[in-house]
Amino acid sequence: MLRAPLVVEFPFTRSLGPVQSAFLTGLRERTVLGVRTTDGKVLVPPVEYDPATADELRDLVEVAPTGTVTTWAWNPGPRRGQPLTKPFAWVLVRLDGADTALLHALDVPGPDAVRTGTRVRIRWAATRTGAITDIACFERDQSSSGVTGRHARPHSGRFAAQEGPVTGIVAQARLDYTYSPGRAQSQYIRALAGHRTVGERCPDCRKVYVPPRGACPTCGVATTEQVEVGPRGTVTTFCIVNIKARNAGNAAIDVPYVYAHIALDSADLALHARIAGIPYDQVRMGLRVEPVWSDDARFPDHYRPTGEPDADYDTYKELL
Amino acid sequence: MNRDVAIVAFGQTDHLRRSDELSEVEMLMPVLHEVLAATGLRTGDIGFTCSGSSDYLAGRAFSFTMALDGVGAWPPISESHVETDGAWALYEAWVKLQTGDADTALVYAYGKSSPGSVRDVLTRQLDPYYLAPLWPDSVALAALQAQALIDAGATDEQDLAAVAARSRDAAAGNPHAQLRGPVPHGDYLVRPLRTGDCPPIGDGAAAVVLAAGERAGELCGRPAWIRGIDHRIEAHGLGVRDLTDSPSTRLAAERAGAFARPVDTAELHAPFTAQEVVLRGALRLGDDVTVNPSGGALAANPVMAAGLIRLGEAAARIHRGASDRALAHATSGPCLQQNLVAVLEGDPR
Ligand SMILES: [Zn+2]
């Protein structure tokens, strides 16, 4: 089976509401803010709307950087992106003054060093940008007891720092996959390596699909019979590209160029490819073309005119 | 008044650790053909089609459009998709049938966890401000819930091992299951959860056919009538919730009429052992209820299909006369975040 690595990576950019903005600005300034609900509970981390009543919440309070573990889980194998690179405990921590708990990592040497009820305090990150990761992790706190009952104090949500309030976050996301295209597409890609284009015929309606996806979208049945198509084909429709897509593979291509739908001979579905070997403003519907392979390529680099007379419209009108 | 709607057919693939040789549509199509053949329907006879799957599992945008080839979606059919478990696709199809716009519906779901790392993939469904930047994986969050339950005295590691063992024993009779028979409780994956407390990772698909009114009786010898169905959600923040309880499951069950009369069977979507303990409590299931005779998600957990499979397994028991009144539950999100409950009944025998 064919397999290839596939990486999906993107920055997730989000704006903040006034409460989240104050909270993340507070973390940057080493201050933990919560929000008070209409019935007097203090939510940390704070939210913009009450999870029970949907009331808009704006009443900010400051809570302590110390708190109590409400549940924990020992993580012997940290994964990419997690707060610590050595084994640690995941914890929900109710900070002193808060009524709800915050998820983070606790840096302790082993599972015997943490229990529900363990007293902990925030270890701040050396560089803080206004993100939940401004809390590097929690660590055990032997000095504070928590039983004195430190209360939440009102806070304006404003900080004197020159950077101003945090108004958004950018969360980097990366997921790694090993992609396998399945039976039909694997066979298609294998044939391409031998400079052949192979489609599949529907056993019911007899249409030939290129590239094959394993099923006929009209009949909903598996396509299995392989049919070699092309190599020549007909341009059914096209567009002129004036701005290059940002892609390293496009570096050697000059704009404007033509991108076209091409119905390969004996195929019942048009595929798309670049047209070259002809001025862009002379490409037309019905133009007969053939693939141009570069030496070690796994798909045609582009299609070029064959010099044959144009195809009659009636021969490809069903494939538009 | 609600229209009477029943599940009239159910099919599923064998659930496997990998399925590299099949694309999603290639994996799904045999199951679609199975449920159509069971009812004698052709794709063109179906009034509404609804599916559940996730682009994040596939690693590709609009991945569900490829799967649509398998249902003969051209020329265009009446179709919809949910980016969550197929149980919610079934809910949408049920609503569509309630409107009277359709009399039959095809519902399917599929998920391939093998291409990526599902523990990491599922972090991307979390709160992007406070949770996602920490990459807390699905096992870690379930472990926090399990520890809370242990601290509350509601279970212990031995109890959890028994849940795992009972599930995989039951799965010995389920040829589609991925884990069958004895499975070691194993080492801690994230303590207190051991490998045996966690679901297998794998690929699979499932499909059901729904039919309304008399049509159901024409398509199935003993339709599994949906007497009630409802879904509810917990508060967004994990630290706001009481992780030892599932009030949203209880509310959905109330609204679905689950407490009106006892059920004889319950198919619960509990990917982690401790979650079965939470659900049994929330649903007040007694010892006389047969829980997860299929083995449940601990025996096969094709993400996005595992919830729909609970509804299908419960319905299939009614179809073959092994149950008269069954509860089916599906979940989505971390620590039982969202929960769907349906009550299914067969006509008196
Ligand atoms: Zn066909």
XYZ file of C-alpha atoms and ligand atoms in Angstrom:
670
model
C 0.000 0.000 0.000
C 1.111 3.537 -0.692
C 1.758 5.699 2.351
C 3.088 9.204 2.786
C 3.584 11.574 5.703
C 1.022 14.365 5.888
C 1.435 17.311 8.246
C -1.456 19.640 9.005
C -0.094 22.777 10.625
C -1.780 26.103 11.171
C -1.862 29.081 13.522
C -5.266 29.324 15.186
C -5.852 33.072 15.579
C -8.688 34.173 17.832
C -9.827 37.456 19.334
C -10.777 37.765 23.005
C -13.802 39.113 24.818
C -13.291 41.659 27.628
C -13.153 39.021 30.404
C -10.755 36.671 28.602
C -8.643 39.679 27.617
C -8.354 40.797 31.261
C -7.511 37.240 32.380
C -4.741 36.687 29.820
C -3.378 40.219 30.338
C -3.347 39.402 34.050
C -1.331 36.234 33.497
C 1.229 38.261 31.578
C 1.436 40.539 34.642
C 1.553 37.554 37.055
C -1.934 38.202 38.387
C -4.819 35.723 38.270
C -8.256 37.175 37.634
C -11.603 35.464 37.939
C -15.111 36.634 37.297
C -17.966 36.747 39.810
C -21.340 35.333 38.785
C -24.637 36.951 39.726
C -25.051 34.373 42.504
C -21.621 35.195 43.928
C -19.478 32.307 42.677
C -15.998 33.075 41.407
C -15.085 31.346 38.122
C -11.385 30.774 37.355
C -10.566 30.589 34.503
C -13.196 33.225 33.843
C -15.770 33.163 31.071
C -17.789 35.880 29.381
C -21.195 34.331 30.151
C -22.481 32.381 33.139
C -22.496 28.663 32.278
C -25.690 28.160 34.326
C -27.749 31.310 33.732
C -26.168 32.739 30.532
C -25.895 36.112 32.325
C -23.225 38.409 30.898
C -20.360 38.423 33.415
C -18.058 41.455 33.843
C -17.370 41.591 37.625
C -13.632 40.836 37.744
C -11.856 39.752 40.912
C -8.281 38.821 41.771
C -7.599 35.409 43.304
C -4.439 33.927 44.821
C -1.629 32.190 42.898
C -1.979 29.346 45.397
C -4.639 26.673 45.486
C -5.724 23.095 46.074
C -5.709 20.106 43.716
C -9.291 18.865 43.130
C -8.318 15.902 40.923
C -5.123 14.680 39.292
C -3.709 12.182 36.830
C -0.106 11.043 36.534
C 1.275 11.389 33.031
C 4.367 9.175 32.643
C 4.815 10.020 28.957
C 4.531 13.735 28.086
C 3.416 14.380 24.511
C 4.353 17.160 22.121
C 3.065 20.555 23.180
C 2.274 19.601 26.772
C 3.535 21.958 29.514
C 6.458 19.810 30.734
C 8.820 17.485 28.881
C 9.416 15.197 31.888
C 6.705 13.067 33.565
C 4.206 15.268 35.432
C 0.746 15.276 36.961
C -2.230 16.784 35.185
C -4.218 18.662 37.826
C -7.403 20.600 38.219
C -6.568 23.348 40.715
C -9.048 25.473 42.656
C -7.130 28.647 43.350
C -7.708 30.284 46.737
C -10.661 32.609 46.289
C -12.126 30.677 43.350
C -15.072 28.255 43.256
C -14.043 26.427 40.082
C -10.877 24.718 38.957
C -8.276 25.380 36.272
C -6.507 22.658 34.271
C -2.717 22.646 34.189
C 0.417 20.585 34.856
C 1.977 20.002 38.289
C 5.751 19.520 38.449
C 6.343 16.831 41.069
C 8.903 13.997 41.023
C 6.369 11.177 40.988
C 2.760 10.114 41.548
C 3.374 9.690 45.274
C 3.943 13.438 45.587
C 0.418 14.427 44.581
C -3.021 13.789 46.064
C -6.393 15.420 45.774
C -6.052 18.166 48.379
C -2.351 18.820 47.691
C -1.509 22.514 48.115
C 0.116 24.058 45.041
C 1.224 27.420 43.665
C 1.785 28.825 40.204
C 5.263 28.728 38.663
C 5.293 31.594 36.183
C 6.910 31.269 32.771
C 10.046 33.409 32.346
C 8.675 34.940 29.143
C 4.972 35.773 29.220
C 2.871 36.804 26.238
C -0.718 36.720 27.455
C -1.587 33.043 27.133
C -2.521 30.137 29.399
C 1.089 28.969 28.959
C 2.233 32.068 30.914
C 1.626 29.665 33.780
C 4.618 27.361 33.169
C 3.064 24.806 35.528
C 2.155 24.418 39.187
C 4.544 23.317 41.934
C 3.918 22.084 45.476
C 3.431 24.805 48.064
C 4.406 23.914 51.619
C 4.027 27.438 53.034
C 0.372 28.268 52.518
C -2.382 26.324 54.194
C -5.390 27.617 52.335
C -7.528 27.119 55.416
C -7.244 30.821 56.265
C -9.620 31.287 53.357
C -8.150 33.951 51.190
C -10.971 35.772 49.449
C -11.238 37.171 45.991
C -10.676 40.945 45.811
C -12.311 43.253 43.281
C -10.094 44.129 40.317
C -10.545 46.683 37.532
C -9.083 44.370 34.905
C -6.708 47.186 33.915
C -2.936 46.949 34.155
C -0.320 49.692 33.917
C 1.971 47.741 31.575
C 3.127 49.568 28.432
C 2.206 46.687 26.120
C -1.471 47.351 26.752
C -4.133 44.679 27.056
C -3.922 41.326 25.306
C -6.620 41.290 22.631
C -6.044 37.976 20.877
C -4.249 34.671 20.900
C -2.422 32.679 18.285
C -2.458 28.983 19.171
C -0.121 26.944 16.999
C -1.554 23.614 15.937
C 0.274 20.750 14.299
C -0.997 17.236 13.641
C 1.000 14.492 11.954
C -0.608 11.827 9.815
C 0.468 8.953 7.632
C -1.857 9.140 4.682
C -2.817 6.128 2.608
C -5.083 6.753 -0.363
C -6.845 3.378 -0.428
C -7.172 0.819 -3.204
C -8.424 2.772 -6.210
C -6.241 5.832 -5.789
C -3.160 3.725 -5.001
C -3.557 1.913 -8.318
C -4.017 5.223 -10.115
C -0.855 6.680 -8.579
C 1.132 3.490 -9.310
C 0.108 3.583 -12.962
C 1.112 7.247 -13.188
C 4.618 6.264 -12.090
C 4.761 4.282 -15.354
C 3.432 7.321 -17.274
C 0.018 5.695 -17.735
C -3.343 7.142 -16.687
C -5.737 4.476 -15.443
C -9.353 5.093 -14.521
C -12.101 2.786 -13.283
C -15.403 1.872 -14.958
C -18.722 1.742 -13.108
C -20.283 -1.706 -13.499
C -23.776 -0.146 -13.645
C -23.650 3.008 -15.759
C -20.347 2.112 -17.546
C -18.840 5.562 -16.933
C -15.054 5.718 -16.566
C -13.820 7.841 -13.676
C -10.372 9.492 -13.694
C -8.891 9.784 -11.157
C -10.845 6.876 -9.699
C -12.078 7.255 -6.126
C -13.394 3.714 -5.752
C -17.099 4.468 -6.156
C -19.512 5.760 -8.784
C -21.124 8.934 -7.384
C -24.251 8.343 -9.479
C -24.835 4.662 -8.750
C -23.217 4.410 -5.291
C -21.416 1.180 -6.182
C -17.766 0.194 -6.192
C -15.803 0.702 -9.398
C -13.287 -2.073 -9.974
C -12.650 -2.566 -13.701
C -9.493 -0.700 -14.677
C -9.426 1.193 -17.950
C -6.398 2.925 -19.413
C -7.389 6.337 -20.750
C -5.690 9.052 -22.813
C -2.916 9.839 -23.094
C -4.458 12.495 -25.329
C -7.440 14.564 -24.331
C -9.580 17.622 -24.998
C -9.714 20.906 -23.097
C -13.323 21.230 -21.947
C -12.912 24.502 -20.076
C -10.059 26.586 -18.683
C -9.038 29.684 -16.760
C -6.103 32.067 -16.976
C -4.099 32.366 -13.766
C -2.604 35.814 -13.218
C -1.460 35.474 -9.600
C 0.598 32.466 -8.613
C -0.489 30.336 -5.686
C 2.186 30.355 -2.961
C 3.698 26.931 -3.470
C 7.318 25.957 -4.076
C 6.263 23.832 -7.052
C 5.062 26.972 -8.828
C 8.408 28.772 -8.617
C 9.496 27.984 -12.195
C 6.130 28.811 -13.776
C 5.557 32.254 -15.259
C 2.201 33.993 -15.093
C -0.146 34.254 -16.795
C -0.646 30.564 -17.406
C -3.644 28.408 -18.223
C -5.228 25.848 -15.945
C -7.722 23.589 -17.693
C -10.185 20.785 -17.350
C -9.091 18.017 -19.688
C -11.285 15.099 -20.744
C -8.810 12.331 -21.544
C -9.862 10.098 -24.424
C -12.272 7.339 -23.148
C -12.699 9.028 -19.742
C -16.108 10.254 -18.570
C -14.797 12.766 -16.059
C -12.446 15.660 -16.754
C -9.288 16.038 -14.690
C -7.398 19.290 -14.356
C -3.868 20.296 -15.270
C -1.750 23.176 -16.528
C -1.518 23.866 -20.252
C 1.801 25.042 -21.757
C 3.566 25.041 -25.106
C 1.033 27.551 -26.468
C 0.501 31.263 -25.700
C -2.016 31.584 -22.898
C -4.425 33.638 -24.981
C -4.638 30.964 -27.686
C -5.911 28.165 -25.438
C -9.541 27.327 -26.293
C -12.297 24.836 -25.581
C -11.859 21.775 -27.773
C -8.064 22.120 -27.955
C -6.460 18.666 -28.251
C -3.614 18.128 -25.767
C -1.186 15.474 -24.547
C 0.790 15.064 -21.325
C 4.417 16.163 -20.948
C 6.358 14.152 -18.391
C 9.542 15.322 -16.770
C 12.037 12.537 -16.130
C 11.289 11.275 -12.636
C 7.886 12.907 -12.095
C 4.977 10.935 -10.700
C 2.414 12.961 -12.637
C 2.491 14.966 -15.882
C 4.237 18.305 -15.520
C 1.721 19.865 -17.906
C -0.247 19.223 -21.112
C 0.653 20.669 -24.523
C -1.180 20.913 -27.882
C -0.994 17.819 -30.102
C -1.470 19.775 -33.308
C -4.657 17.828 -34.168
C -7.758 19.728 -35.290
C -9.944 20.902 -32.391
C -12.518 18.429 -31.073
C -16.127 18.954 -32.048
C -18.182 20.497 -29.221
C -20.666 17.606 -29.284
C -17.876 15.146 -28.381
C -17.205 16.763 -24.981
C -20.320 18.788 -24.105
C -21.464 16.131 -21.598
C -18.144 16.445 -19.761
C -18.281 20.178 -19.060
C -47.431 14.913 18.187
C -44.323 13.068 17.111
C -44.377 10.881 14.078
C -43.491 7.248 14.811
C -39.987 6.637 13.512
C -38.006 3.415 13.783
C -34.536 2.086 13.119
C -35.212 -0.631 10.535
C -31.682 -1.753 9.640
C -28.170 -1.581 11.081
C -24.789 -2.576 9.716
C -21.189 -2.088 10.720
C -17.728 -2.984 9.479
C -15.278 -5.122 11.358
C -13.336 -2.619 13.434
C -9.603 -2.854 12.838
C -6.438 -1.161 14.079
C -5.520 -0.151 10.523
C -7.278 -0.143 7.158
C -4.591 1.325 4.897
C -5.793 -0.632 1.887
C -9.170 1.151 1.939
C -10.096 4.797 1.476
C -12.959 6.051 3.643
C -15.551 5.473 0.930
C -14.133 2.020 0.171
C -14.435 1.144 3.877
C -17.942 2.572 4.131
C -19.618 1.279 0.974
C -20.119 -2.381 1.975
C -21.968 -1.219 5.109
C -24.229 1.080 3.087
C -25.017 -1.783 0.729
C -25.690 -4.076 3.693
C -28.393 -1.855 5.212
C -29.935 -1.112 1.819
C -30.063 -4.828 1.010
C -31.628 -5.573 4.406
C -34.515 -3.225 3.608
C -34.710 -3.847 -0.134
C -34.220 -0.109 -0.715
C -32.040 1.365 -3.433
C -30.067 4.584 -2.947
C -32.606 6.488 -5.033
C -35.442 5.425 -2.693
C -33.924 7.149 0.356
C -35.638 10.409 1.342
C -32.815 11.937 3.383
C -29.161 11.071 3.959
C -27.119 12.285 6.929
C -23.570 11.424 7.973
C -21.131 12.012 10.811
C -17.339 12.175 10.486
C -14.389 14.447 11.254
C -11.912 16.227 9.004
C -9.403 16.286 11.869
C -9.305 12.485 11.921
C -8.869 12.344 8.167
C -6.415 15.265 8.105
C -8.243 16.757 5.125
C -10.820 19.505 4.636
C -14.302 18.441 3.452
C -13.298 14.784 3.671
C -16.954 13.751 3.968
C -17.656 14.801 0.376
C -15.574 11.859 -0.892
C -17.656 9.444 1.183
C -20.780 10.777 -0.525
C -19.709 8.946 -3.700
C -20.732 5.787 -1.865
C -24.382 6.810 -1.576
C -24.856 7.835 -5.195
C -25.145 11.530 -4.371
C -25.202 12.688 -8.021
C -27.590 14.024 -9.289
C -27.916 15.877 -5.976
C -29.796 14.165 -3.143
C -31.267 15.625 0.056
C -28.237 15.328 2.302
C -26.580 16.721 5.414
C -23.494 16.121 7.524
C -22.506 16.623 11.167
C -18.902 17.055 12.243
C -19.377 14.801 15.267
C -20.499 11.290 16.099
C -23.078 9.792 13.749
C -25.553 9.512 16.642
C -26.152 13.233 16.102
C -26.616 12.602 12.381
C -29.316 10.110 13.386
C -30.898 12.827 15.545
C -30.938 15.226 12.578
C -32.474 12.532 10.369
C -35.108 11.838 13.040
C -36.000 15.561 13.050
C -36.180 15.535 9.238
C -38.611 12.621 9.367
C -40.648 14.493 11.994
C -41.119 17.360 9.530
C -42.771 14.980 7.094
C -40.329 15.926 4.319
C -39.061 12.346 4.142
C -40.281 8.877 5.088
C -36.929 7.109 5.028
C -33.415 8.169 5.958
C -29.967 6.674 5.577
C -27.590 7.587 8.411
C -23.953 6.640 8.381
C -20.738 7.444 10.192
C -17.132 6.485 9.792
C -13.788 7.235 11.330
C -10.242 6.213 10.650
C -8.075 6.855 13.670
C -5.112 5.010 12.150
C -3.648 7.812 9.963
C -3.010 10.188 12.885
C -2.626 10.187 16.636
C -6.176 10.275 17.948
C -5.085 11.350 21.445
C -3.570 14.494 19.939
C -6.262 14.987 17.297
C -8.963 15.174 19.979
C -7.142 18.036 21.763
C -8.182 20.251 18.854
C -11.845 20.059 19.898
C -11.039 21.720 23.245
C -11.399 25.335 24.365
C -8.782 27.198 22.280
C -8.007 29.776 24.997
C -7.528 27.771 28.184
C -7.130 24.108 27.173
C -5.922 23.496 23.621
C -2.542 25.304 24.133
C -1.715 22.733 26.856
C -2.456 19.749 24.549
C -4.265 17.714 27.232
C -4.935 14.446 25.428
C -8.129 12.411 25.620
C -6.672 9.786 27.974
C -5.364 12.456 30.375
C -8.778 14.120 30.638
C -10.528 10.781 31.150
C -7.949 9.967 33.856
C -8.768 13.198 35.732
C -12.407 12.123 35.682
C -11.544 8.599 36.851
C -9.469 9.943 39.786
C -12.312 12.256 40.814
C -14.606 9.221 40.834
C -12.144 7.180 42.904
C -11.724 10.072 45.370
C -15.507 10.243 45.701
C -15.578 6.549 46.644
C -17.740 5.699 43.634
C -15.260 3.186 42.193
C -11.749 1.804 42.537
C -9.188 0.306 40.189
C -10.549 -3.215 40.738
C -14.057 -2.108 39.813
C -12.713 -0.478 36.681
C -10.841 -3.642 35.735
C -14.122 -5.539 36.127
C -15.901 -3.126 33.755
C -13.157 -3.693 31.199
C -13.237 -7.475 31.594
C -17.032 -7.674 31.364
C -17.037 -5.553 28.189
C -14.430 -7.643 26.390
C -16.092 -10.875 27.562
C -19.351 -9.683 26.023
C -17.495 -8.740 22.849
C -16.451 -12.361 22.415
C -19.901 -12.772 20.842
C -19.489 -9.722 18.584
C -17.599 -10.624 15.395
C -17.125 -6.933 14.516
C -15.350 -6.002 17.762
C -11.651 -5.158 17.814
C -10.884 -6.390 21.361
C -12.556 -9.674 22.307
C -12.038 -11.950 25.279
C -9.377 -11.513 27.946
C -7.321 -8.310 27.686
C -4.694 -7.516 30.353
C -5.506 -4.576 32.628
C -1.963 -3.480 31.762
C 0.264 -0.630 32.900
C -0.841 2.890 33.660
C -1.314 4.898 30.493
C -2.247 7.989 32.476
C -2.779 7.016 36.106
C -5.292 5.897 37.350
C -6.241 4.616 33.881
C -4.420 1.525 32.657
C -4.252 0.440 29.030
C -7.136 -1.958 29.738
C -9.338 0.942 30.885
C -8.969 2.644 27.515
C -10.689 1.906 24.214
C -8.860 0.301 21.319
C -7.755 2.697 18.568
C -9.082 1.725 15.190
C -10.990 2.303 11.983
C -14.590 1.485 11.208
C -17.955 2.543 9.858
C -21.629 1.968 10.569
C -24.979 2.738 8.978
C -28.640 2.607 9.907
C -31.882 3.105 7.988
C -34.741 5.032 9.611
C -38.336 4.801 8.439
C -41.533 6.542 9.530
C -44.959 5.088 10.250
C -46.211 2.165 8.134
C -43.101 2.298 5.979
C -41.115 0.931 8.953
C -43.268 -2.193 9.161
C -42.851 -2.784 5.416
C -39.055 -2.653 5.659
C -38.422 -4.584 8.880
C -40.034 -7.537 10.641
C -39.774 -5.901 14.047
C -38.881 -2.205 13.837
C -37.033 -0.585 16.741
C -39.346 2.363 17.405
C -37.648 5.507 18.700
C -39.995 6.333 21.618
C -37.897 9.296 22.664
C -34.581 10.923 21.770
C -32.828 13.959 23.223
C -29.322 15.372 23.578
C -27.858 17.747 26.170
C -24.514 19.332 27.016
C -22.476 20.073 30.156
C -20.920 23.440 31.014
C -17.957 24.272 28.787
C -15.254 24.416 31.482
C -14.015 21.107 32.861
C -13.282 22.765 36.207
C -16.864 24.035 36.441
C -18.308 20.530 36.165
C -18.743 17.796 38.750
C -16.860 15.153 36.782
C -18.317 12.333 38.894
C -21.837 12.914 37.571
C -23.484 13.441 34.188
C -26.509 15.698 34.655
C -26.772 16.209 30.887
C -27.173 12.445 30.361
C -29.837 12.325 33.076
C -31.727 15.267 31.548
C -31.557 13.796 28.044
C -32.817 10.474 29.442
C -35.689 12.225 31.227
C -36.677 14.037 28.037
C -36.431 10.805 26.070
C -38.789 9.131 28.550
C -36.209 6.647 29.779
C -37.407 6.763 33.384
C -41.090 6.150 32.577
C -40.583 2.378 32.563
C -37.525 0.179 33.097
C -35.401 -0.832 30.119
C -34.060 -4.372 29.711
C -30.933 -3.357 27.772
C -28.618 -0.352 27.712
C -25.947 0.344 25.122
C -23.734 3.003 26.724
C -21.058 4.922 24.887
C -18.333 4.894 27.539
C -14.913 4.823 25.863
C -13.203 4.685 29.276
C -14.177 2.291 32.078
C -14.811 5.022 34.653
C -17.307 6.664 32.311
C -19.532 3.581 32.450
C -19.672 4.040 36.235
C -20.735 7.686 35.764
C -23.387 6.766 33.197
C -24.852 3.868 35.197
C -25.337 6.294 38.079
C -26.808 9.090 35.972
C -29.217 6.695 34.252
C -30.064 4.812 37.493
C -29.508 1.463 35.795
C -30.153 -1.497 38.045
C -28.285 -4.798 38.065
C -31.126 -6.396 36.060
C -30.310 -4.268 32.989
C -28.052 -5.894 30.392
C -25.361 -3.257 29.789
C -23.316 -3.251 26.570
C -23.972 -6.807 25.372
C -21.987 -5.771 22.272
C -18.898 -5.031 24.359
C -19.382 -1.280 23.936
C -16.717 1.234 23.032
C -14.147 -0.623 25.161
C -14.286 -3.382 22.550
C -14.472 -1.204 19.424
C -14.215 2.572 19.297
C -14.225 3.864 15.725
C -14.326 7.559 16.622
C -17.370 9.312 15.051
C -19.174 5.967 14.554
C -19.031 4.461 18.070
C -22.069 6.421 19.304
C -24.184 5.567 16.261
C -23.179 1.932 16.789
C -24.718 2.065 20.296
C -28.059 3.024 18.718
C -27.610 0.379 16.037
C -26.689 -2.390 18.480
C -29.682 -1.583 20.702
C -31.973 -1.571 17.649
C -30.533 -4.839 16.334
C -31.376 -6.534 19.642
C -34.967 -5.393 19.262
C -35.009 -6.525 15.609
C -34.017 -10.053 16.623
C -36.268 -10.169 19.678
C -33.524 -10.113 22.318
C -34.886 -6.847 23.776
C -38.280 -5.168 24.077
C -37.211 -1.810 25.480
C -33.631 -0.593 25.194
C -31.769 2.585 26.054
C -29.031 3.787 23.726
C -26.536 6.485 24.691
C -23.899 8.334 22.702
C -21.291 10.827 23.854
C -18.951 13.359 22.327
C -16.244 15.631 23.705
C -14.011 15.327 26.779
C -15.240 13.572 29.956
C -18.783 12.939 28.624
C -19.227 16.576 27.524
C -22.288 16.006 25.304
C -24.731 13.182 25.645
C -27.563 11.767 23.562
C -30.111 9.279 24.855
C -32.712 7.363 22.867
C -35.326 4.891 24.043
C -36.140 2.121 21.567
C -39.024 -0.329 21.734
C -40.233 -3.322 19.758
C -43.912 -4.099 19.209
C -45.331 -6.734 21.596
C -44.478 -10.254 20.502
Zn -22.396 4.325 -12.184
